């Protein structure tokens, strides 16, 4: 089942769980799908996203020039050069080709890896919807994987989470090679992540506060502030998913 009932109904998420529907309003996505596969476009659009459906052969080949895509909301990115519809002319593409600015890309292909490897070079976060997520781990952290058995709402949740982390400018894995970001420096990013996931500012701040309270139990076992920051990202994700599962209507 790919269509979602009107909010705030609970909707299936795989075989045994129900998720509160994700709100993708305002997000701009690109979607690649194999012909004949169950389309995800209608579901993502009903979630509020603007979806550009691209042919499976568009960008999936090897040895081709860079994909004409870039992140719309990269940390620190300005709006210079934008034109109507989210397109902008960017140097480096043949003939000054228009570049599609996206919040995220979604890949629903039998063999997602050739396209995923090209997407990694664009700076656009992407989510792979696949029967074999174990084969796609090489793309982390640029891309994340969702098992197709978990259903389209699990995909929508992964898209929103990936965009939240990307917009916040937070590292998804701790940098142990240097000092990295201090915990104080991470707090604005952690708050930004929570507010993408939970539009209500007060509830988003409550989400961050609860993650910080839970993190206190683990701090003595962690070796650096970077590890604490990575733990907080994980706890925000876990608490958010729990809220989606525990508030079905």
Tab-separated table of C-alpha atoms in Angstrom:
chain	number	residue	atom	x	y	z
A	1	UNK	CA	0.000	0.000	0.000
A	2	UNK	CA	1.505	3.320	-1.007
A	3	UNK	CA	-1.270	5.822	-0.373
A	4	UNK	CA	-1.728	7.429	3.005
A	5	UNK	CA	-5.050	8.363	4.616
A	6	UNK	CA	-5.648	11.923	5.676
A	7	UNK	CA	-3.747	12.942	8.804
A	8	UNK	CA	-3.841	12.326	11.704
A	9	UNK	CA	-4.651	8.641	11.060
A	10	UNK	CA	-2.116	5.950	11.856
A	11	UNK	CA	-0.686	4.286	8.778
A	12	UNK	CA	1.097	0.958	8.249
A	13	UNK	CA	4.873	0.915	8.583
A	14	UNK	CA	5.938	-2.550	7.524
A	15	UNK	CA	4.387	-5.662	8.964
A	16	UNK	CA	3.927	-4.903	12.657
A	17	UNK	CA	4.176	-1.174	13.364
A	18	UNK	CA	2.150	1.959	12.782
A	19	UNK	CA	3.728	5.364	12.326
A	20	UNK	CA	2.281	8.791	12.789
A	21	UNK	CA	2.547	10.309	9.307
A	22	UNK	CA	5.661	12.320	8.451
A	23	UNK	CA	5.140	15.861	7.207
A	24	UNK	CA	7.383	16.529	4.199
A	25	UNK	CA	5.801	19.905	3.401
A	26	UNK	CA	8.189	22.237	1.617
A	27	UNK	CA	10.727	19.554	0.702
A	28	UNK	CA	11.866	19.173	-2.892
A	29	UNK	CA	12.789	15.604	-3.854
A	30	UNK	CA	14.029	13.723	-6.920
A	31	UNK	CA	12.857	10.131	-7.362
A	32	UNK	CA	14.331	7.382	-9.534
A	33	UNK	CA	12.256	4.207	-9.965
A	34	UNK	CA	12.387	1.062	-12.071
A	35	UNK	CA	9.548	0.668	-14.555
A	36	UNK	CA	6.823	-1.478	-13.063
A	37	UNK	CA	7.811	-0.921	-9.442
A	38	UNK	CA	5.227	0.314	-6.958
A	39	UNK	CA	5.479	4.074	-7.327
A	40	UNK	CA	6.416	6.095	-4.275
A	41	UNK	CA	5.747	9.450	-5.931
A	42	UNK	CA	2.071	9.685	-4.935
A	43	UNK	CA	2.859	8.833	-1.322
A	44	UNK	CA	5.653	11.389	-1.041
A	45	UNK	CA	3.461	14.049	-2.648
A	46	UNK	CA	0.624	13.300	-0.258
A	47	UNK	CA	3.156	13.791	2.533
A	48	UNK	CA	3.651	17.339	1.228
A	49	UNK	CA	6.827	17.019	-0.865
A	50	UNK	CA	7.349	18.348	-4.392
A	51	UNK	CA	8.628	15.314	-6.323
A	52	UNK	CA	10.513	15.275	-9.627
A	53	UNK	CA	10.275	11.748	-11.078
A	54	UNK	CA	13.297	10.924	-13.228
A	55	UNK	CA	13.695	7.976	-15.648
A	56	UNK	CA	15.729	5.071	-14.254
A	57	UNK	CA	18.346	5.566	-16.964
A	58	UNK	CA	18.792	9.267	-16.157
A	59	UNK	CA	21.992	9.413	-14.173
A	60	UNK	CA	22.376	5.702	-13.513
A	61	UNK	CA	25.084	5.007	-16.092
A	62	UNK	CA	28.767	4.675	-15.380
A	63	UNK	CA	31.380	7.067	-16.744
A	64	UNK	CA	28.932	9.931	-17.225
A	65	UNK	CA	29.335	13.613	-16.300
A	66	UNK	CA	28.213	14.779	-12.840
A	67	UNK	CA	24.495	14.772	-12.168
A	68	UNK	CA	22.985	18.285	-12.577
A	69	UNK	CA	21.849	18.366	-8.938
A	70	UNK	CA	22.832	20.262	-5.841
A	71	UNK	CA	21.607	20.574	-2.289
A	72	UNK	CA	18.999	23.300	-1.827
A	73	UNK	CA	19.555	23.734	1.896
A	74	UNK	CA	23.214	22.957	2.397
A	75	UNK	CA	24.567	24.472	5.618
A	76	UNK	CA	25.614	28.049	4.917
A	77	UNK	CA	24.353	27.969	1.340
A	78	UNK	CA	23.033	31.226	-0.014
A	79	UNK	CA	20.250	31.782	-2.493
A	80	UNK	CA	22.316	33.536	-5.171
A	81	UNK	CA	21.692	32.328	-8.663
A	82	UNK	CA	18.284	30.787	-8.045
A	83	UNK	CA	15.603	31.077	-10.629
A	84	UNK	CA	11.947	30.156	-10.602
A	85	UNK	CA	11.056	26.573	-9.807
A	86	UNK	CA	14.224	25.858	-7.877
A	87	UNK	CA	16.509	25.787	-10.943
A	88	UNK	CA	19.735	27.680	-11.304
A	89	UNK	CA	22.452	27.889	-13.932
A	90	UNK	CA	25.672	26.519	-12.500
A	91	UNK	CA	29.103	26.513	-14.116
A	92	UNK	CA	30.646	23.136	-14.821
A	93	UNK	CA	27.694	21.570	-16.647
A	94	UNK	CA	27.632	21.430	-20.444
A	95	UNK	CA	25.991	24.465	-22.002
A	96	UNK	CA	25.246	26.024	-18.611
A	97	UNK	CA	22.618	23.343	-18.036
A	98	UNK	CA	20.015	24.063	-15.374
A	99	UNK	CA	20.751	22.407	-12.055
A	100	UNK	CA	17.915	20.993	-9.985
A	101	UNK	CA	18.171	22.091	-6.356
A	102	UNK	CA	16.928	19.404	-3.988
A	103	UNK	CA	16.501	18.708	-0.323
A	104	UNK	CA	17.010	14.975	-0.912
A	105	UNK	CA	16.930	12.243	-3.536
A	106	UNK	CA	15.099	8.906	-3.338
A	107	UNK	CA	16.332	5.802	-5.182
A	108	UNK	CA	13.910	2.908	-5.791
A	109	UNK	CA	15.891	0.778	-8.252
A	110	UNK	CA	16.690	-2.936	-8.440
A	111	UNK	CA	20.387	-2.046	-8.512
A	112	UNK	CA	20.686	1.324	-6.742
A	113	UNK	CA	24.482	1.368	-6.350
A	114	UNK	CA	25.590	2.899	-9.697
A	115	UNK	CA	23.287	5.879	-9.209
A	116	UNK	CA	24.043	6.098	-5.476
A	117	UNK	CA	27.766	6.361	-6.185
A	118	UNK	CA	27.089	9.309	-8.489
A	119	UNK	CA	24.752	10.938	-5.977
A	120	UNK	CA	27.500	10.850	-3.346
A	121	UNK	CA	29.451	13.375	-5.412
A	122	UNK	CA	26.561	15.877	-5.593
A	123	UNK	CA	26.341	16.792	-1.899
A	124	UNK	CA	22.604	15.981	-1.987
A	125	UNK	CA	21.508	13.561	0.764
A	126	UNK	CA	19.699	10.496	-0.528
A	127	UNK	CA	17.673	7.536	0.715
A	128	UNK	CA	17.641	4.109	-0.941
A	129	UNK	CA	14.444	2.034	-0.795
A	130	UNK	CA	15.600	-1.550	-1.343
A	131	UNK	CA	15.042	-5.233	-0.660
A	132	UNK	CA	18.732	-5.552	0.245
A	133	UNK	CA	19.795	-2.670	2.536
A	134	UNK	CA	22.887	-4.601	3.617
A	135	UNK	CA	24.300	-4.065	0.122
A	136	UNK	CA	24.006	-0.273	0.377
A	137	UNK	CA	25.955	0.406	3.570
A	138	UNK	CA	28.906	1.716	1.554
A	139	UNK	CA	26.941	4.919	0.929
A	140	UNK	CA	26.627	5.922	4.606
A	141	UNK	CA	26.581	8.738	5.735
A	142	UNK	CA	25.753	10.451	2.401
A	143	UNK	CA	22.894	8.030	1.911
A	144	UNK	CA	20.731	5.902	4.152
A	145	UNK	CA	18.883	2.666	3.390
A	146	UNK	CA	15.300	1.635	4.125
A	147	UNK	CA	14.102	-1.952	3.692
A	148	UNK	CA	11.165	-2.044	1.296
A	149	UNK	CA	9.308	-4.337	3.711
A	150	UNK	CA	9.198	-1.451	6.204
A	151	UNK	CA	6.866	0.435	3.886
A	152	UNK	CA	6.689	3.925	2.374
A	153	UNK	CA	6.150	5.711	5.694
A	154	UNK	CA	9.478	4.360	6.939
A	155	UNK	CA	10.969	5.853	3.766
A	156	UNK	CA	9.273	9.220	4.396
A	157	UNK	CA	10.615	9.175	7.969
A	158	UNK	CA	14.140	8.444	6.727
A	159	UNK	CA	13.939	11.286	4.201
A	160	UNK	CA	12.875	13.770	6.880
A	161	UNK	CA	15.544	12.566	9.305
A	162	UNK	CA	18.282	12.739	6.660
A	163	UNK	CA	17.255	16.275	5.693
A	164	UNK	CA	17.141	17.300	9.372
A	165	UNK	CA	20.702	16.119	10.002
A	166	UNK	CA	21.948	17.684	6.768
A	167	UNK	CA	20.323	21.062	7.397
A	168	UNK	CA	21.624	21.176	10.949
A	169	UNK	CA	25.247	20.910	9.826
A	170	UNK	CA	25.884	18.218	12.432
A	171	UNK	CA	28.417	15.442	11.860
A	172	UNK	CA	26.620	12.110	11.595
A	173	UNK	CA	29.694	10.296	12.862
A	174	UNK	CA	32.150	11.603	15.471
A	175	UNK	CA	35.462	12.950	14.174
A	176	UNK	CA	38.051	11.264	16.362
A	177	UNK	CA	41.032	12.534	14.357
A	178	UNK	CA	40.935	16.030	15.857
A	179	UNK	CA	39.146	18.280	18.324
A	180	UNK	CA	36.003	18.487	16.203
A	181	UNK	CA	33.005	20.515	17.375
A	182	UNK	CA	32.535	21.186	21.058
A	183	UNK	CA	29.244	20.221	22.639
A	184	UNK	CA	28.347	23.903	23.077
A	185	UNK	CA	28.951	24.449	19.359
A	186	UNK	CA	26.691	21.495	18.549
A	187	UNK	CA	23.674	22.733	20.521
A	188	UNK	CA	22.331	25.119	17.814
A	189	UNK	CA	22.643	22.312	15.272
A	190	UNK	CA	20.925	19.831	17.555
A	191	UNK	CA	18.085	22.300	18.059
A	192	UNK	CA	17.863	22.887	14.282
A	193	UNK	CA	17.680	19.122	13.712
A	194	UNK	CA	14.874	18.757	16.262
A	195	UNK	CA	12.920	21.639	14.725
A	196	UNK	CA	12.990	20.089	11.261
A	197	UNK	CA	11.606	16.866	12.723
A	198	UNK	CA	9.065	18.611	14.986
A	199	UNK	CA	7.813	21.943	13.570
A	200	UNK	CA	6.365	23.053	16.923
A	201	UNK	CA	9.307	24.892	18.537
A	202	UNK	CA	8.341	24.077	22.132
A	203	UNK	CA	7.922	20.358	21.379
A	204	UNK	CA	11.199	20.348	19.442
A	205	UNK	CA	13.015	21.857	22.412
A	206	UNK	CA	11.400	19.252	24.667
A	207	UNK	CA	12.731	16.558	22.317
A	208	UNK	CA	16.274	17.941	22.595
A	209	UNK	CA	15.985	18.313	26.379
A	210	UNK	CA	14.881	14.687	26.778
A	211	UNK	CA	17.797	13.529	24.594
A	212	UNK	CA	20.206	15.483	26.804
A	213	UNK	CA	18.755	13.957	29.963
A	214	UNK	CA	19.129	10.438	28.543
A	215	UNK	CA	22.672	11.189	27.332
A	216	UNK	CA	23.829	11.937	30.901
A	217	UNK	CA	23.774	8.221	31.722
A	218	UNK	CA	26.282	7.481	28.943
A	219	UNK	CA	28.658	10.448	29.281
A	220	UNK	CA	31.097	8.770	31.745
A	221	UNK	CA	31.749	5.997	29.195
A	222	UNK	CA	32.425	8.352	26.269
A	223	UNK	CA	35.851	9.637	25.396
A	224	UNK	CA	35.165	13.010	23.781
A	225	UNK	CA	32.580	15.738	23.233
A	226	UNK	CA	32.335	14.598	19.603
A	227	UNK	CA	31.118	11.208	20.800
A	228	UNK	CA	28.574	12.903	23.076
A	229	UNK	CA	27.336	14.927	20.103
A	230	UNK	CA	26.983	11.794	17.960
A	231	UNK	CA	25.086	10.147	20.832
A	232	UNK	CA	22.684	13.098	21.014
A	233	UNK	CA	21.973	12.846	17.283
A	234	UNK	CA	21.162	9.164	17.756
A	235	UNK	CA	18.976	9.832	20.821
A	236	UNK	CA	17.001	12.572	19.046
A	237	UNK	CA	16.368	10.122	16.210
A	238	UNK	CA	15.319	7.339	18.572
A	239	UNK	CA	13.015	9.542	20.662
A	240	UNK	CA	11.408	10.989	17.538
A	241	UNK	CA	10.701	7.527	16.140
A	242	UNK	CA	9.244	6.472	19.485
A	243	UNK	CA	6.925	9.477	19.446
A	244	UNK	CA	5.755	8.574	15.961
A	245	UNK	CA	4.983	5.045	17.072
A	246	UNK	CA	3.326	5.976	20.374
A	247	UNK	CA	1.049	8.769	19.089
A	248	UNK	CA	-0.930	7.155	16.249
A	249	UNK	CA	-3.753	9.687	16.214
